[in-house]
PDB file of C-alpha atoms in Angstrom:
ATOM      1  CA  UNK A  27       9.738  29.894 -23.666  1.00 60.00           C
ATOM      2  CA  UNK A  28       7.029  28.761 -21.256  1.00 75.00           C
ATOM      3  CA  UNK A  29       7.525  28.917 -17.514  1.00 71.00           C
ATOM      4  CA  UNK A  30       7.146  25.136 -17.045  1.00 77.00           C
ATOM      5  CA  UNK A  31       9.708  24.387 -19.776  1.00 78.00           C
ATOM      6  CA  UNK A  32      12.125  26.852 -18.196  1.00 82.00           C
ATOM      7  CA  UNK A  33      11.631  25.157 -14.806  1.00 77.00           C
ATOM      8  CA  UNK A  34      12.327  21.715 -16.282  1.00 76.00           C
ATOM      9  CA  UNK A  35      15.402  23.033 -18.066  1.00 80.00           C
ATOM     10  CA  UNK A  36      16.679  24.553 -14.810  1.00 80.00           C
ATOM     11  CA  UNK A  37      16.138  21.293 -12.915  1.00 75.00           C
ATOM     12  CA  UNK A  38      17.806  19.237 -15.660  1.00 75.00           C
ATOM     13  CA  UNK A  39      20.895  21.466 -15.810  1.00 80.00           C
ATOM     14  CA  UNK A  40      21.400  21.872 -12.069  1.00 84.00           C
ATOM     15  CA  UNK A  41      24.723  20.593 -10.746  1.00 86.00           C
ATOM     16  CA  UNK A  42      26.036  20.124  -7.248  1.00 85.00           C
ATOM     17  CA  UNK A  43      27.367  17.643  -4.724  1.00 88.00           C
ATOM     18  CA  UNK A  44      26.589  13.997  -5.426  1.00 89.00           C
ATOM     19  CA  UNK A  45      26.690  12.990  -1.764  1.00 91.00           C
ATOM     20  CA  UNK A  46      22.878  13.040  -1.291  1.00 89.00           C
ATOM     21  CA  UNK A  47      22.498  10.892  -4.410  1.00 89.00           C
ATOM     22  CA  UNK A  48      25.020   8.422  -2.983  1.00 92.00           C
ATOM     23  CA  UNK A  49      22.987   8.239   0.219  1.00 92.00           C
ATOM     24  CA  UNK A  50      19.853   7.603  -1.868  1.00 91.00           C
ATOM     25  CA  UNK A  51      21.763   4.805  -3.654  1.00 93.00           C
ATOM     26  CA  UNK A  52      22.683   3.210  -0.339  1.00 95.00           C
ATOM     27  CA  UNK A  53      19.130   3.621   0.983  1.00 93.00           C
ATOM     28  CA  UNK A  54      17.545   1.990  -2.072  1.00 94.00           C
ATOM     29  CA  UNK A  55      19.827  -1.031  -1.746  1.00 96.00           C
ATOM     30  CA  UNK A  56      18.988  -1.363   1.940  1.00 96.00           C
ATOM     31  CA  UNK A  57      15.272  -1.139   1.132  1.00 94.00           C
ATOM     32  CA  UNK A  58      15.704  -3.844  -1.516  1.00 95.00           C
ATOM     33  CA  UNK A  59      17.520  -6.076   0.961  1.00 95.00           C
ATOM     34  CA  UNK A  60      14.741  -5.519   3.467  1.00 93.00           C
ATOM     35  CA  UNK A  61      12.073  -6.379   0.897  1.00 91.00           C
ATOM     36  CA  UNK A  62      13.685  -9.377  -0.813  1.00 91.00           C
ATOM     37  CA  UNK A  63      16.420 -10.572   1.561  1.00 86.00           C
ATOM     38  CA  UNK A  64      14.537 -13.396   3.225  1.00 85.00           C
ATOM     39  CA  UNK A  65      12.517 -14.358   0.146  1.00 86.00           C
ATOM     40  CA  UNK A  66      15.307 -14.779  -2.383  1.00 87.00           C
ATOM     41  CA  UNK A  67      18.266 -15.550  -0.184  1.00 84.00           C
ATOM     42  CA  UNK A  68      20.487 -18.363  -1.423  1.00 84.00           C
ATOM     43  CA  UNK A  69      19.263 -20.489   1.496  1.00 84.00           C
ATOM     44  CA  UNK A  70      15.640 -20.033   0.341  1.00 80.00           C
ATOM     45  CA  UNK A  71      16.197 -21.038  -3.300  1.00 80.00           C
ATOM     46  CA  UNK A  72      13.680 -23.697  -4.272  1.00 84.00           C
ATOM     47  CA  UNK A  73      15.117 -24.385  -7.720  1.00 87.00           C
ATOM     48  CA  UNK A  74      17.857 -23.294 -10.109  1.00 90.00           C
ATOM     49  CA  UNK A  75      15.850 -20.295 -11.324  1.00 88.00           C
ATOM     50  CA  UNK A  76      15.477 -18.869  -7.819  1.00 88.00           C
ATOM     51  CA  UNK A  77      19.135 -19.600  -7.086  1.00 91.00           C
ATOM     52  CA  UNK A  78      20.169 -17.682 -10.232  1.00 93.00           C
ATOM     53  CA  UNK A  79      18.014 -14.654  -9.402  1.00 93.00           C
ATOM     54  CA  UNK A  80      19.262 -14.746  -5.800  1.00 93.00           C
ATOM     55  CA  UNK A  81      22.905 -14.734  -6.864  1.00 95.00           C
ATOM     56  CA  UNK A  82      22.321 -11.941  -9.383  1.00 95.00           C
ATOM     57  CA  UNK A  83      20.360  -9.884  -6.877  1.00 96.00           C
ATOM     58  CA  UNK A  84      22.935 -10.078  -4.124  1.00 96.00           C
ATOM     59  CA  UNK A  85      25.884  -9.600  -6.493  1.00 97.00           C
ATOM     60  CA  UNK A  86      24.497  -6.447  -8.114  1.00 97.00           C
ATOM     61  CA  UNK A  87      23.001  -5.034  -4.920  1.00 97.00           C
ATOM     62  CA  UNK A  88      26.284  -5.465  -3.030  1.00 97.00           C
ATOM     63  CA  UNK A  89      28.259  -3.836  -5.850  1.00 97.00           C
ATOM     64  CA  UNK A  90      25.746  -0.978  -5.952  1.00 97.00           C
ATOM     65  CA  UNK A  91      25.898  -0.574  -2.180  1.00 97.00           C
ATOM     66  CA  UNK A  92      29.675  -0.295  -2.020  1.00 96.00           C
ATOM     67  CA  UNK A  93      29.811   1.685  -5.255  1.00 95.00           C
ATOM     68  CA  UNK A  94      32.106  -0.484  -7.341  1.00 96.00           C
ATOM     69  CA  UNK A  95      31.501   0.054 -11.075  1.00 95.00           C
ATOM     70  CA  UNK A  96      28.399   1.746  -9.775  1.00 95.00           C
ATOM     71  CA  UNK A  97      26.469   2.536 -12.933  1.00 93.00           C
ATOM     72  CA  UNK A  98      26.993  -0.942 -14.398  1.00 96.00           C
ATOM     73  CA  UNK A  99      26.078  -2.505 -11.045  1.00 97.00           C
ATOM     74  CA  UNK A 100      22.962  -0.325 -10.822  1.00 96.00           C
ATOM     75  CA  UNK A 101      22.029  -1.393 -14.365  1.00 97.00           C
ATOM     76  CA  UNK A 102      22.403  -5.047 -13.377  1.00 97.00           C
ATOM     77  CA  UNK A 103      20.367  -4.414 -10.241  1.00 97.00           C
ATOM     78  CA  UNK A 104      17.638  -2.699 -12.260  1.00 97.00           C
ATOM     79  CA  UNK A 105      17.355  -5.610 -14.697  1.00 97.00           C
ATOM     80  CA  UNK A 106      17.369  -8.104 -11.819  1.00 96.00           C
ATOM     81  CA  UNK A 107      14.561  -6.269 -10.000  1.00 96.00           C
ATOM     82  CA  UNK A 108      12.778  -5.948 -13.360  1.00 96.00           C
ATOM     83  CA  UNK A 109      12.906  -9.757 -13.664  1.00 94.00           C
ATOM     84  CA  UNK A 110      11.702 -10.174 -10.089  1.00 93.00           C
ATOM     85  CA  UNK A 111       8.804  -7.780 -10.622  1.00 94.00           C
ATOM     86  CA  UNK A 112       7.637  -8.872 -14.076  1.00 93.00           C
ATOM     87  CA  UNK A 113       8.698 -12.483 -14.535  1.00 92.00           C
ATOM     88  CA  UNK A 114       8.625 -13.867 -11.007  1.00 89.00           C
ATOM     89  CA  UNK A 115       5.813 -11.573  -9.891  1.00 89.00           C
ATOM     90  CA  UNK A 116       3.362 -11.727 -12.774  1.00 90.00           C
ATOM     91  CA  UNK A 117       4.396 -14.741 -14.868  1.00 89.00           C
ATOM     92  CA  UNK A 118       5.214 -17.085 -11.981  1.00 87.00           C
ATOM     93  CA  UNK A 119       2.402 -15.561  -9.881  1.00 84.00           C
ATOM     94  CA  UNK A 120       4.461 -14.494  -6.879  1.00 84.00           C
ATOM     95  CA  UNK A 121       1.951 -11.755  -6.033  1.00 82.00           C
ATOM     96  CA  UNK A 122       3.951 -10.247  -3.132  1.00 84.00           C
ATOM     97  CA  UNK A 123       6.470  -9.019  -5.701  1.00 88.00           C
ATOM     98  CA  UNK A 124       3.925  -7.176  -7.858  1.00 88.00           C
ATOM     99  CA  UNK A 125       3.079  -4.388  -5.422  1.00 85.00           C
ATOM    100  CA  UNK A 126       3.507  -0.711  -6.190  1.00 83.00           C
ATOM    101  CA  UNK A 127       6.399  -0.293  -3.762  1.00 83.00           C
ATOM    102  CA  UNK A 128       8.405  -2.941  -5.632  1.00 90.00           C
ATOM    103  CA  UNK A 129       7.694  -1.060  -8.849  1.00 90.00           C
ATOM    104  CA  UNK A 130       8.930   2.166  -7.231  1.00 89.00           C
ATOM    105  CA  UNK A 131      12.125   0.475  -6.043  1.00 91.00           C
ATOM    106  CA  UNK A 132      12.639  -0.849  -9.577  1.00 93.00           C
ATOM    107  CA  UNK A 133      12.168   2.652 -10.953  1.00 91.00           C
ATOM    108  CA  UNK A 134      14.607   3.979  -8.329  1.00 91.00           C
ATOM    109  CA  UNK A 135      17.202   1.484  -9.608  1.00 93.00           C
ATOM    110  CA  UNK A 136      16.563   2.728 -13.144  1.00 93.00           C
ATOM    111  CA  UNK A 137      17.195   6.333 -12.095  1.00 91.00           C
ATOM    112  CA  UNK A 138      20.385   5.275 -10.280  1.00 91.00           C
ATOM    113  CA  UNK A 139      21.518   3.485 -13.425  1.00 92.00           C
ATOM    114  CA  UNK A 140      21.435   6.708 -15.456  1.00 90.00           C
ATOM    115  CA  UNK A 141      22.689   9.067 -12.743  1.00 89.00           C
ATOM    116  CA  UNK A 142      26.157   9.904 -11.382  1.00 89.00           C
ATOM    117  CA  UNK A 143      25.449   8.010  -8.136  1.00 86.00           C
ATOM    118  CA  UNK A 144      28.964   6.568  -7.795  1.00 86.00           C
ATOM    119  CA  UNK A 145      30.850   9.836  -7.465  1.00 89.00           C
ATOM    120  CA  UNK A 146      30.550   9.927  -3.672  1.00 92.00           C
ATOM    121  CA  UNK A 147      30.790   7.375  -0.861  1.00 93.00           C
ATOM    122  CA  UNK A 148      31.967   4.640  -3.190  1.00 94.00           C
ATOM    123  CA  UNK A 149      34.864   2.434  -4.126  1.00 95.00           C
ATOM    124  CA  UNK A 150      34.803   4.161  -7.519  1.00 95.00           C
ATOM    125  CA  UNK A 151      35.474   7.485  -5.777  1.00 94.00           C
ATOM    126  CA  UNK A 152      38.319   5.961  -3.773  1.00 95.00           C
ATOM    127  CA  UNK A 153      39.914   4.565  -6.954  1.00 94.00           C
ATOM    128  CA  UNK A 154      39.601   7.933  -8.734  1.00 94.00           C
ATOM    129  CA  UNK A 155      41.255   9.706  -5.788  1.00 95.00           C
ATOM    130  CA  UNK A 156      44.057   7.136  -5.724  1.00 95.00           C
ATOM    131  CA  UNK A 157      44.690   7.491  -9.479  1.00 94.00           C
ATOM    132  CA  UNK A 158      44.747  11.286  -9.171  1.00 94.00           C
ATOM    133  CA  UNK A 159      47.228  11.076  -6.284  1.00 93.00           C
ATOM    134  CA  UNK A 160      49.507   8.781  -8.287  1.00 94.00           C
ATOM    135  CA  UNK A 161      49.513  11.306 -11.133  1.00 93.00           C
ATOM    136  CA  UNK A 162      50.059  14.215  -8.742  1.00 92.00           C
ATOM    137  CA  UNK A 163      46.689  15.800  -9.590  1.00 92.00           C
ATOM    138  CA  UNK A 164      43.959  17.166  -7.368  1.00 92.00           C
ATOM    139  CA  UNK A 165      41.199  14.711  -6.470  1.00 90.00           C
ATOM    140  CA  UNK A 166      38.182  14.877  -8.781  1.00 89.00           C
ATOM    141  CA  UNK A 167      35.232  16.921  -7.580  1.00 87.00           C
ATOM    142  CA  UNK A 168      32.194  15.201  -6.110  1.00 88.00           C
ATOM    143  CA  UNK A 169      29.880  17.039  -8.442  1.00 88.00           C
ATOM    144  CA  UNK A 170      27.389  15.973 -11.030  1.00 87.00           C
ATOM    145  CA  UNK A 171      23.938  16.525 -12.475  1.00 85.00           C
ATOM    146  CA  UNK A 172      21.283  16.640  -9.780  1.00 84.00           C
ATOM    147  CA  UNK A 173      18.155  15.911 -11.830  1.00 83.00           C
ATOM    148  CA  UNK A 174      17.999  12.356 -10.426  1.00 82.00           C
ATOM    149  CA  UNK A 175      18.308  13.726  -6.926  1.00 80.00           C
ATOM    150  CA  UNK A 176      15.089  15.650  -7.618  1.00 80.00           C
ATOM    151  CA  UNK A 177      13.312  12.828  -9.463  1.00 83.00           C
ATOM    152  CA  UNK A 178      13.582  10.122  -6.800  1.00 81.00           C
ATOM    153  CA  UNK A 179      12.016  12.249  -4.005  1.00 80.00           C
ATOM    154  CA  UNK A 180       9.323  13.332  -6.470  1.00 83.00           C
ATOM    155  CA  UNK A 181       8.444   9.722  -7.222  1.00 83.00           C
ATOM    156  CA  UNK A 182       8.358   8.869  -3.512  1.00 80.00           C
ATOM    157  CA  UNK A 183       6.134  11.877  -2.805  1.00 85.00           C
ATOM    158  CA  UNK A 184       3.767  10.754  -5.554  1.00 86.00           C
ATOM    159  CA  UNK A 185       3.680   7.259  -4.056  1.00 82.00           C
ATOM    160  CA  UNK A 186       2.774   8.544  -0.598  1.00 83.00           C
ATOM    161  CA  UNK A 187       0.265  11.065  -1.952  1.00 89.00           C
ATOM    162  CA  UNK A 188      -1.661   8.468  -3.949  1.00 85.00           C
ATOM    163  CA  UNK A 189      -1.427   5.941  -1.124  1.00 82.00           C
ATOM    164  CA  UNK A 190      -3.019   8.525   1.171  1.00 85.00           C
ATOM    165  CA  UNK A 191      -5.628   9.323  -1.473  1.00 87.00           C
ATOM    166  CA  UNK A 192      -6.423   5.619  -1.810  1.00 81.00           C
ATOM    167  CA  UNK A 193      -7.165   5.524   1.911  1.00 80.00           C
ATOM    168  CA  UNK A 194      -9.963   8.103   1.656  1.00 84.00           C
ATOM    169  CA  UNK A 195     -12.557   5.544   0.579  1.00 82.00           C
ATOM    170  CA  UNK A 196     -15.443   4.931   3.013  1.00 84.00           C
ATOM    171  CA  UNK A 197     -14.426   1.278   3.557  1.00 79.00           C
ATOM    172  CA  UNK A 198     -11.101   2.446   4.949  1.00 78.00           C
ATOM    173  CA  UNK A 199     -12.744   4.817   7.446  1.00 79.00           C
ATOM    174  CA  UNK A 200     -15.249   2.175   8.613  1.00 80.00           C
ATOM    175  CA  UNK A 201     -12.515  -0.375   9.291  1.00 79.00           C
ATOM    176  CA  UNK A 202     -13.572  -2.766   6.537  1.00 79.00           C
ATOM    177  CA  UNK A 203     -10.230  -2.346   4.808  1.00 77.00           C
ATOM    178  CA  UNK A 204      -8.316  -3.410   7.933  1.00 78.00           C
ATOM    179  CA  UNK A 205     -10.558  -6.456   8.158  1.00 80.00           C
ATOM    180  CA  UNK A 206      -9.688  -7.310   4.548  1.00 77.00           C
ATOM    181  CA  UNK A 207      -5.946  -6.910   5.241  1.00 76.00           C
ATOM    182  CA  UNK A 208      -6.206  -9.200   8.260  1.00 79.00           C
ATOM    183  CA  UNK A 209      -8.119 -11.701   6.158  1.00 80.00           C
ATOM    184  CA  UNK A 210      -5.446 -11.615   3.415  1.00 74.00           C
ATOM    185  CA  UNK A 211      -2.676 -12.090   5.932  1.00 72.00           C
ATOM    186  CA  UNK A 212      -4.178 -14.736   8.197  1.00 77.00           C
ATOM    187  CA  UNK A 213      -7.054 -16.476   6.400  1.00 69.00           C
TER     188      UNK A 213
END
């Protein structure tokens, strides 16, 4: 067995506390609220389509944040952000929603959807503890597979690495890139 395959197998089978993954879940929702909160708030809805996406976004993001039916809520949040990125961004030409950081947040929602992110700091955890107490059992352990906990920081590291690499072009060092950004924002 090759060394790289053995490493991947070790990472995939690693188990431990799900608390860091729960904090990542909460952080991703807060980043999504920061990115889309003012743009797709119910008060900013221009038509029925934007009102629908606003309601879906805030419903699924709130459920994901508090951790109620966490994996289903994260799946709904992923598909909502997928719609925002692809349909509203590219089809309806809302270019602010087609940036790489929106794509990374969408991918983060996908990883949350298939990870045990609701086993800590969540309403789901509270309900499991309450059920166990009613049955006279010990509370369930806050443990799960940690592959997602490794994948999300890896994706963020890749984002920052390539963003830094992108800034090594001569136009960036001469200040021409800053001029272009100011032109995009104010002209």
